[in-house]
XYZ file of C-alpha atoms in Angstrom:
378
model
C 109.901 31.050 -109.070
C 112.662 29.125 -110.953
C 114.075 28.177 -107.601
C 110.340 26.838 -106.577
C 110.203 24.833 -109.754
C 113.599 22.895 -109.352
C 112.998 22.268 -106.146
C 109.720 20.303 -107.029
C 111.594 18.690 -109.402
C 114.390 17.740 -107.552
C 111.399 16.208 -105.031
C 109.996 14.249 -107.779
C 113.408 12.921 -109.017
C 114.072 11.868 -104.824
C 110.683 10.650 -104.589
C 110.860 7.878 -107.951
C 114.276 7.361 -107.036
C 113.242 6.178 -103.672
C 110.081 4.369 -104.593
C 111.710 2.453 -107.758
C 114.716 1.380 -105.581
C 113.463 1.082 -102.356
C 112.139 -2.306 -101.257
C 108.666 -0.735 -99.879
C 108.465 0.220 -104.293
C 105.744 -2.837 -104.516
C 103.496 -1.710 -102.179
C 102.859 1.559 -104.352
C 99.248 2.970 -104.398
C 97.337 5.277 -106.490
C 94.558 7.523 -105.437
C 92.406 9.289 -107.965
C 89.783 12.375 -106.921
C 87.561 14.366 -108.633
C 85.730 17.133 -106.313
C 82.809 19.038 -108.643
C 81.086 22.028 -106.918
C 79.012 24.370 -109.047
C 75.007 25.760 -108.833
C 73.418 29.139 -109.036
C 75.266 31.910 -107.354
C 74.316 35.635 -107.406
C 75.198 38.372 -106.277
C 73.559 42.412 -106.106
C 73.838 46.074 -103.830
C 74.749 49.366 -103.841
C 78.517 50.418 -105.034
C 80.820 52.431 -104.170
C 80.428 55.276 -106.583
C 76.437 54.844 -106.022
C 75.740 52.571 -108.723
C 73.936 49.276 -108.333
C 75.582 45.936 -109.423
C 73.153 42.730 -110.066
C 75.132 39.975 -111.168
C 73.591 36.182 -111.709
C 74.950 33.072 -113.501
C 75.837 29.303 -113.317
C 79.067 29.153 -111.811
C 81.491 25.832 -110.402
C 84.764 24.594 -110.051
C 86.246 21.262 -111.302
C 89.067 19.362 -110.185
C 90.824 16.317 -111.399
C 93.771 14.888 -109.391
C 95.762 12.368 -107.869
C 98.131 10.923 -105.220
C 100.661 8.432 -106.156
C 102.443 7.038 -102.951
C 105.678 5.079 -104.399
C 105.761 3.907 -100.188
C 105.215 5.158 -97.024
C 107.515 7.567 -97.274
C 106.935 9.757 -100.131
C 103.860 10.987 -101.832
C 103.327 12.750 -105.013
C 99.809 14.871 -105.336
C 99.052 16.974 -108.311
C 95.786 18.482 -109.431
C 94.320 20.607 -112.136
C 91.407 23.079 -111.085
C 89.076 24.599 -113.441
C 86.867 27.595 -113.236
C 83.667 28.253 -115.061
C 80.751 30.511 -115.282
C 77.541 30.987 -117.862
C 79.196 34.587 -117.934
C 82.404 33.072 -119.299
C 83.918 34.531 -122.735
C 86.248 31.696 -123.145
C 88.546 29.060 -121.390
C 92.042 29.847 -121.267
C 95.193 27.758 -119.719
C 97.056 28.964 -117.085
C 100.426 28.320 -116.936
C 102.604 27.468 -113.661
C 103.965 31.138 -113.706
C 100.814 32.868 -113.413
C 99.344 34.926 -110.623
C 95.867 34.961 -109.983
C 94.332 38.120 -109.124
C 91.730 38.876 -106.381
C 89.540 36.154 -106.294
C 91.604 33.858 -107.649
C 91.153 32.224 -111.036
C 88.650 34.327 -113.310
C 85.855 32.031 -114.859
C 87.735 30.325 -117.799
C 91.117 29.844 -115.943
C 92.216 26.004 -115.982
C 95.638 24.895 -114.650
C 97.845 23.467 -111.683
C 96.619 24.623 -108.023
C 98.073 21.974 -106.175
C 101.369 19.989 -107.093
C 102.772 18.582 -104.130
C 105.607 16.309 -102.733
C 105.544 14.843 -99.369
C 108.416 13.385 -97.381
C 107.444 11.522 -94.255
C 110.861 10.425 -93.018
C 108.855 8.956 -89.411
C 105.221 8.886 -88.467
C 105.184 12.331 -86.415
C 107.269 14.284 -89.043
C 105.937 15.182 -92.705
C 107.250 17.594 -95.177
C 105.463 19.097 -98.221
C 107.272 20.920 -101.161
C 105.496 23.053 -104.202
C 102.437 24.035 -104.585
C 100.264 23.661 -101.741
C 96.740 24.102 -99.840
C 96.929 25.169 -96.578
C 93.682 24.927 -94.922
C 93.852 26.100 -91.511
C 90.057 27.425 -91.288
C 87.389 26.941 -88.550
C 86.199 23.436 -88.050
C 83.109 24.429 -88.243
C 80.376 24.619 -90.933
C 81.662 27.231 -92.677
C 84.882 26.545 -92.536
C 86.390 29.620 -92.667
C 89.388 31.285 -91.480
C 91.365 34.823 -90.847
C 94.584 33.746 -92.230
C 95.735 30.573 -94.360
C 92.592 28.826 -95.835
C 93.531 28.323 -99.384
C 90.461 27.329 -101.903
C 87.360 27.692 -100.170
C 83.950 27.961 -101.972
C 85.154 27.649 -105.672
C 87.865 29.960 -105.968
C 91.248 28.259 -107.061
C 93.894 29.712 -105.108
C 97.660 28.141 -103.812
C 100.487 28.560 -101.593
C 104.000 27.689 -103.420
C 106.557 27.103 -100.767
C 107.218 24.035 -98.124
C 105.420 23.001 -94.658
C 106.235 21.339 -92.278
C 104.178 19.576 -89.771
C 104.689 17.897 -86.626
C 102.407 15.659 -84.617
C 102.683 15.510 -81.139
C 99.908 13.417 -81.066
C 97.037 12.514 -83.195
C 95.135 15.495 -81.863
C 97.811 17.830 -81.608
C 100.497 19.036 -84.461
C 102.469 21.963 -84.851
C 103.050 23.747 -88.518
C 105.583 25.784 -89.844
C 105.542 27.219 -93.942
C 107.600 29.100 -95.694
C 105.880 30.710 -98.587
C 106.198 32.878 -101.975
C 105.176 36.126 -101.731
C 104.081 37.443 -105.205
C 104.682 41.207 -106.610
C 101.318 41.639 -107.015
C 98.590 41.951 -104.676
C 96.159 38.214 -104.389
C 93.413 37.181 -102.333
C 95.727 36.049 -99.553
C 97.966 38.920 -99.848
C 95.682 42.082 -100.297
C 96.195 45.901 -101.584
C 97.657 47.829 -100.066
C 100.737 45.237 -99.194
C 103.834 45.760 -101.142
C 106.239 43.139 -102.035
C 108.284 45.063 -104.384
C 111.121 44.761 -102.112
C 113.536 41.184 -102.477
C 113.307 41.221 -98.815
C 109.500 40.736 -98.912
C 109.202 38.175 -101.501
C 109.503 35.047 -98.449
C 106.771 35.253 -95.706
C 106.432 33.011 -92.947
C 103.469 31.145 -91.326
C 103.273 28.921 -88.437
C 100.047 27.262 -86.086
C 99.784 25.325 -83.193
C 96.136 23.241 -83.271
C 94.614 20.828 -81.361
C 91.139 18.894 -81.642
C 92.332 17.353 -77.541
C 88.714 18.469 -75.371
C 90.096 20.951 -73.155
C 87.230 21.754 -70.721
C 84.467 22.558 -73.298
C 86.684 23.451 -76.117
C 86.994 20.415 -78.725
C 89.264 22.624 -81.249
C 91.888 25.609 -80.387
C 94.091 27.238 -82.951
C 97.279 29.747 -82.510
C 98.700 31.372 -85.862
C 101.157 33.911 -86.853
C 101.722 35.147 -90.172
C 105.103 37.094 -91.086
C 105.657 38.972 -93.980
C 108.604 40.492 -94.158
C 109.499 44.565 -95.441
C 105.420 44.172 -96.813
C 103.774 46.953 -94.544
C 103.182 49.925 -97.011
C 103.974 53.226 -95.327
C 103.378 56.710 -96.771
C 107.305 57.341 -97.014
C 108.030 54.289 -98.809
C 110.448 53.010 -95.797
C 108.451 48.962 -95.413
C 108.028 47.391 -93.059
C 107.267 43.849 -91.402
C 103.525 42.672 -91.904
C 102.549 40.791 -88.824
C 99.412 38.695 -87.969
C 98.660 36.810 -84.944
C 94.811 35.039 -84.265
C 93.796 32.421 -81.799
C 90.819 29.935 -82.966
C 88.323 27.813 -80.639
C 85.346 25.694 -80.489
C 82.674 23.717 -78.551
C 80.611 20.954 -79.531
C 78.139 19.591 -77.746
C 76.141 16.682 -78.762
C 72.279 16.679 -79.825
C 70.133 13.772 -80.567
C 71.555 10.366 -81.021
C 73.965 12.103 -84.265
C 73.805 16.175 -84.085
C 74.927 18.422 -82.153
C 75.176 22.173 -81.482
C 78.565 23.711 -82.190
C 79.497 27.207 -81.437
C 83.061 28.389 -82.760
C 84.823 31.227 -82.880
C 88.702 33.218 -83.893
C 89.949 36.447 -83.503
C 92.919 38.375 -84.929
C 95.617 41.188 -84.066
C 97.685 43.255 -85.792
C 100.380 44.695 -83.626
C 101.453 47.223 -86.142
C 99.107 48.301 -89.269
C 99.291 50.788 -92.376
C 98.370 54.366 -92.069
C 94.757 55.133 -92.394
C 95.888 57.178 -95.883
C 97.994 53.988 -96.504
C 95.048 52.151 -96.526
C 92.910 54.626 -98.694
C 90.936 55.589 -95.584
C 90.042 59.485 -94.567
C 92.146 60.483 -91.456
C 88.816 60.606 -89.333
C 88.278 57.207 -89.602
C 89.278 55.100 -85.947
C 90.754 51.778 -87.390
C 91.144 49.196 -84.785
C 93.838 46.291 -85.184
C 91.539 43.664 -84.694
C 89.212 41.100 -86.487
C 86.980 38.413 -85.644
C 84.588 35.431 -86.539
C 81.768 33.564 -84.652
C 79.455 31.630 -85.705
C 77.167 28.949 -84.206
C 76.149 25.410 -85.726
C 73.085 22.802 -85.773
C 75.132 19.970 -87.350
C 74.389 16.676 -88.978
C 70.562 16.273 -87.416
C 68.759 13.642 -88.310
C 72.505 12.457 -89.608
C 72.147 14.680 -93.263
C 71.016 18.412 -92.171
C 73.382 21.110 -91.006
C 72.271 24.585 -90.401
C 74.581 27.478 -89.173
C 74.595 31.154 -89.313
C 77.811 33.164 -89.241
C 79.009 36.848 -88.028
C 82.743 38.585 -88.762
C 83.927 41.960 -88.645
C 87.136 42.784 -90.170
C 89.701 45.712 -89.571
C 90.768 47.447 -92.726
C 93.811 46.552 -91.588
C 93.437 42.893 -91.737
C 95.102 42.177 -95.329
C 95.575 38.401 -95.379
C 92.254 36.591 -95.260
C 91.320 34.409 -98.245
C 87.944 34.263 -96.836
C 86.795 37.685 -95.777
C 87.146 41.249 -97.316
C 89.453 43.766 -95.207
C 86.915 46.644 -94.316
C 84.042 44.436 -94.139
C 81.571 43.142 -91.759
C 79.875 39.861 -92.471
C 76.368 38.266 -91.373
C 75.371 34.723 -92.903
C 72.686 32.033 -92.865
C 73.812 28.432 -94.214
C 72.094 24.895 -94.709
C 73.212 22.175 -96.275
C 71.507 18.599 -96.488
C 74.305 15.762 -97.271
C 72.019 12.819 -99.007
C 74.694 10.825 -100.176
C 78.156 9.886 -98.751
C 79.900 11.874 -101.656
C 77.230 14.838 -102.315
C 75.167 17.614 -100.860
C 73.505 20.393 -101.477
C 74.219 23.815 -99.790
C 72.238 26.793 -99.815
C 73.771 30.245 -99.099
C 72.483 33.941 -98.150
C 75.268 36.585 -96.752
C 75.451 40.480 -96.539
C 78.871 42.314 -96.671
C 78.979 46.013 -95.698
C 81.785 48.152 -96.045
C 82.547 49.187 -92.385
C 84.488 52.789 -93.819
C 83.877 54.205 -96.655
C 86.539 54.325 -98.771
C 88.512 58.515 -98.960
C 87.622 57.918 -102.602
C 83.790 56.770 -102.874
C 80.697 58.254 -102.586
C 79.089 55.836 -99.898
C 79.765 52.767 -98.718
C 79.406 49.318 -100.350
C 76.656 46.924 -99.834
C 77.091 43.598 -100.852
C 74.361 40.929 -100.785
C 74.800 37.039 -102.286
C 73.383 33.712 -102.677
C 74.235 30.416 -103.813
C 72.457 26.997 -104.532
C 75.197 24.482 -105.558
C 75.828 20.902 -105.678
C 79.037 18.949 -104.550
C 80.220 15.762 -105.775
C 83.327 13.994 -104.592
C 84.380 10.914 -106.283
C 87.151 9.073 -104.389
């Protein structure tokens, strides 16, 4: 983590040293954003351990950022992200250290999720450095993906390492990060993955995407995810975590500004944890595979989207910020954009457990909803 932190400051001292100095330095620009998304959200069903959970409140997320571009060549991003509920005992401030749990910040967290510096030494190259978000989900409505897809719906989650991207076009770029891995278990990296080891602590991600029509695709997707000596196994010997999934979608058009979009990504794992490993019963058949589909009516009548989403995910599957490992997944969405900057989105999902757990008394059944409102101010 110290490492991390001097080499964002190192970036910041290259990037004012470059845009004070440099004779682009007058044609510095600022760019201010605020994103607010927040409504009703609730969520009830049948626990583990038999119980039944009924949680309701007012929940949202707040940012407040900013890019400051010295020139063309360097960029400077930061952004502070708050989290807050009507279930909230207090706010408390998060410092650049800390390591959000599952979920991501806990309603009350506030501090840094994205603090970023960007070196674009030629038009096809670009280079980002400290705390990131990768977003390489479906380009769909949901928007959702099986590996990197950092802050979706309101959590506040962050990769803190360097990417770097190269465009081969403007529809086509390749991506490679190298992350950090922390000790503890997060929403990206889930129980039962160990990075106690040194060895583990760096993980690897790379994509290949392009939005070039390819007979009726309009999107495809390759990624790999490489997490080194993370594997759990029941004699303690680690090792290598690796994830491989392949993305794709159509679009076809409908009316003079909709159209009908059907998209879809699946995932491998070559090798996975033992079914005790993962806290399964040895009768259980665990397949190495997940997947998403889902199909869209987008922007008809230019404002109204609706789309309705299926997923089923291998308890193996440990590195989704957007679905559960164990889980299988079946959602309706609409939104209706009626303002450049806003909509409002309306959400109902289900979430089974696919195994019960060797622990628990039954499986989980998860149901939620949301009615929120998003703002962006540019």
């Amino acid at each position: 983590m110290k490492c991390y932190l001097w080499v964002v400051l190192a970036g910041l001292l290259g990037g004012w040293t470059v845009g004070l100095v440099g004779p682009a330095a007058a044609q510095a620009t600022v760019e201010p954003e605020t994103h607010l998304r927040a409504g009703y959200y609730g969520t009830w069903g049948e626990q583990r351990d038999g119980s039944f959970a009924d949680e309701r409140a007012l929940e949202g997320r707040l940012r407040v950022g900013g890019m400051w571009a010295p020139n063309a060549r360097w960029a400077i991003c930061s952004e502070i992200a708050t989290r807050f509920s009507s279930a909230q005992d207090r706010f408390r401030l998060r410092g650049p250290g800390y390591t959000p749990g599952a979920g991501g910040f806990a309603a009350g967290d506030t501090g840094v999720d994205l603090f970023r510096v960007r070196y674009a030494p030629a038009e096809q190259w670009r280079v980002d450095v400290g705390r990131l978000r990768l977003g390489f989900g479906l380009p769909d409505m949901m928007g959702r993906g099986l590996q990197r897809n950092d802050g979706t719906n309101i959590s506040v989650q962050w990769t803190d390492g360097a990417h770097v991207r190269h465009a081969f076009s403007n529809e086509t770029a390749a991506h490679l990060a190298a992350f950090y891995a922390p000790e503890t278990p997060t929403t990206a990296f889930r129980a039962p993955l160990d990075f106690s080891e040194r060895s583990s602590r760096v993980g690897w991600f790379g994509a290949l995407e392009s939005s070039a029509a390819w007979g009726p695709l309009v999107h495809r997707g390759l990624q790999v995810s490489v997490l080194p000596s993370a594997r759990p196994s029941a004699n303690g010997d680690n090792g290598a975590y690796v994830a491989i999934s392949a993305q794709g979608m159509t679009s076809t058009p409908v009316g003079p500004e909709g159209s009908l979009a059907f998209a879809a990504e699946v995932g491998w794992v070559p090798t996975r944890p033992a079914n005790d490993v993962l806290g399964l019963p040895a009768s259980a058949t665990v397949e190495p595979f997940a997947a998403q589909a889902s199909a869209n009516l987008r922007d008809i009548g230019g404002a109204h989207t609706v789309a309705v989403q299926g997923a089923l995910l291998s308890p193996a599957w440990l590195i989704s910020t957007d679905f559960r490992p164990n889980s299988a997944t079946a959602e309706v969405r609409y939104y209706w954009r009626f303002h450049e900057n806003a909509r409002f989105d309306v959400r109902l999902r289900v979430r089974p457990d696919r195994y019960p757990p060797a622990d628990a008394a039954q499986r989980r059944v998860d149901y939620d909803t949301y009615v929120r409102l998003n703002i962006y101010l540019p």
